[in-house]
Amino acid sequence: MPKLILFAEPHKARQVLLTQVETQIGRAPDNDIVITQERVSRRHAVVIMDGAVVTLKDLASQNGVLVNGRKVLSHDLVNGDEIMIGECKIRYFATELDLSAGEALRLLTVPGSLIDLDAWRATPVRLR
């Protein structure tokens, strides 16, 4: 199941499984993902799952949504995409692998770590 890894506070990552067709993101307390930061609009963005396609849409927010450093109105997410909403860094993770809290934090803070993690997980364990 796809997930978002949020890094809204220093040294703390939070994982959110995308289980609904639509996941609302914003500052208002009734959003599915609440980010209580000044630069986050009350209704900032929505993640829409349509089969295998997961799309992030800006909901006409004041400060916009960045994906991989570019401002977008709508973007079909791919594994490893980095999203910025306000000052919150978010990483989209498309695979069904479970991540420890340490792995989730590493994905957000260490450049190139997604590639390293994918390679590490894909390496078969050899028993002698």
Coordinates of C-alpha atoms in Angstrom, one line a residue:
M1 CA 0.0 0.0 0.0
P2 CA 1.4 3.4 -0.9
K3 CA 2.4 5.8 1.9
L4 CA 3.5 9.3 2.6
I5 CA 6.4 9.9 5.0
L6 CA 6.0 13.4 6.7
F7 CA 8.8 15.3 8.2
A8 CA 7.1 18.3 9.8
E9 CA 9.1 18.4 13.1
P10 CA 12.9 18.2 13.5
H11 CA 14.1 14.6 14.0
K12 CA 10.6 13.1 13.7
A13 CA 9.1 11.3 10.7
R14 CA 5.5 10.1 10.5
Q15 CA 4.2 7.5 8.1
V16 CA 0.7 7.7 6.7
L17 CA -0.7 4.8 4.7
L18 CA -2.9 5.9 1.7
T19 CA -6.0 3.7 2.3
Q20 CA -8.7 6.1 1.0
V21 CA -9.6 7.1 -2.5
E22 CA -9.0 10.7 -1.4
T23 CA -6.7 12.0 1.3
Q24 CA -7.1 15.6 2.3
I25 CA -4.0 17.6 3.5
G26 CA -4.2 20.9 5.2
R27 CA -4.1 23.0 8.4
A28 CA -7.8 22.5 9.4
P29 CA -8.3 19.8 12.0
D30 CA -10.8 17.9 9.9
N31 CA -8.3 17.0 7.2
D32 CA -7.0 13.4 6.9
I33 CA -3.4 14.7 7.3
V34 CA -3.2 17.8 9.5
I35 CA -0.1 20.0 9.2
T36 CA -0.2 22.8 11.7
Q37 CA 2.2 25.2 10.1
E38 CA 1.6 28.9 9.2
R39 CA 2.3 28.4 5.4
V40 CA -0.1 25.5 5.1
S41 CA -3.6 26.5 3.9
R42 CA -6.7 25.1 5.7
R43 CA -7.4 23.0 2.6
H44 CA -4.0 22.7 0.9
A45 CA -3.9 19.6 -1.3
V46 CA -5.5 16.2 -1.9
V47 CA -4.0 12.8 -2.8
I48 CA -6.3 10.9 -5.2
M49 CA -5.8 7.1 -5.8
D50 CA -7.3 5.8 -9.0
G51 CA -6.1 2.2 -9.4
A52 CA -2.3 2.2 -9.7
V53 CA -2.2 6.0 -10.3
V54 CA -1.7 8.3 -7.3
T55 CA -2.2 12.0 -8.1
L56 CA -1.4 15.0 -5.9
K57 CA -3.5 18.1 -6.5
D58 CA -3.1 21.6 -5.1
L59 CA -6.4 22.9 -3.9
A60 CA -5.7 26.6 -4.8
S61 CA -3.5 26.9 -1.8
Q62 CA -1.9 30.3 -0.9
N63 CA 1.7 29.0 -1.0
G64 CA 1.4 26.1 -3.5
V65 CA 2.7 22.6 -3.6
L66 CA 6.2 21.6 -4.8
V67 CA 7.1 18.2 -6.2
N68 CA 10.8 17.6 -6.6
G69 CA 11.4 21.3 -6.3
R70 CA 8.9 22.4 -9.0
K71 CA 5.6 24.1 -8.2
V72 CA 2.7 21.9 -9.5
L73 CA -1.1 22.1 -9.7
S74 CA -1.4 18.4 -10.3
H75 CA 1.2 15.6 -10.4
D76 CA 1.1 11.8 -10.8
L77 CA 3.3 10.6 -8.1
V78 CA 6.1 8.1 -8.6
N79 CA 8.2 6.3 -6.0
G80 CA 10.5 8.6 -4.2
D81 CA 8.9 11.9 -5.2
E82 CA 9.6 14.7 -2.7
I83 CA 6.7 17.0 -1.8
M84 CA 6.9 20.3 0.0
I85 CA 3.7 21.7 1.6
G86 CA 4.6 24.7 3.6
E87 CA 7.7 23.8 5.5
C88 CA 6.7 20.1 5.7
K89 CA 8.8 17.8 3.6
I90 CA 6.9 14.7 2.4
R91 CA 8.2 11.6 0.6
Y92 CA 5.9 9.4 -1.5
F93 CA 6.7 5.8 -1.2
A94 CA 4.9 3.5 -3.7
T95 CA 5.9 0.0 -2.5
E96 CA 4.3 -2.1 0.2
L97 CA 7.4 -2.5 2.2
D98 CA 7.1 -1.7 5.9
L99 CA 9.6 0.9 7.1
S100 CA 11.0 1.3 10.6
A101 CA 10.9 4.8 12.1
G102 CA 14.7 5.1 11.5
E103 CA 14.3 4.1 7.8
A104 CA 11.5 6.6 7.3
L105 CA 13.6 9.4 8.9
R106 CA 16.6 8.4 6.8
L107 CA 14.5 8.6 3.6
L108 CA 13.7 12.2 4.3
T109 CA 17.1 13.4 5.6
V110 CA 19.9 11.6 3.7
P111 CA 20.3 12.4 0.0
G112 CA 20.1 9.4 -2.2
S113 CA 18.8 7.2 0.6
L114 CA 15.8 6.0 -1.4
I115 CA 18.0 4.4 -4.0
D116 CA 20.2 2.9 -1.2
L117 CA 17.1 1.5 0.6
D118 CA 15.6 0.0 -2.6
A119 CA 19.0 -1.7 -3.4
W120 CA 19.3 -3.0 0.2
R121 CA 15.8 -4.4 0.2
A122 CA 16.3 -6.0 -3.2
T123 CA 19.5 -7.7 -2.3
P124 CA 18.9 -11.4 -1.7
V125 CA 20.1 -12.9 1.6
R126 CA 22.6 -15.6 1.0
L127 CA 23.0 -18.4 3.5
R128 CA 26.1 -20.5 3.6

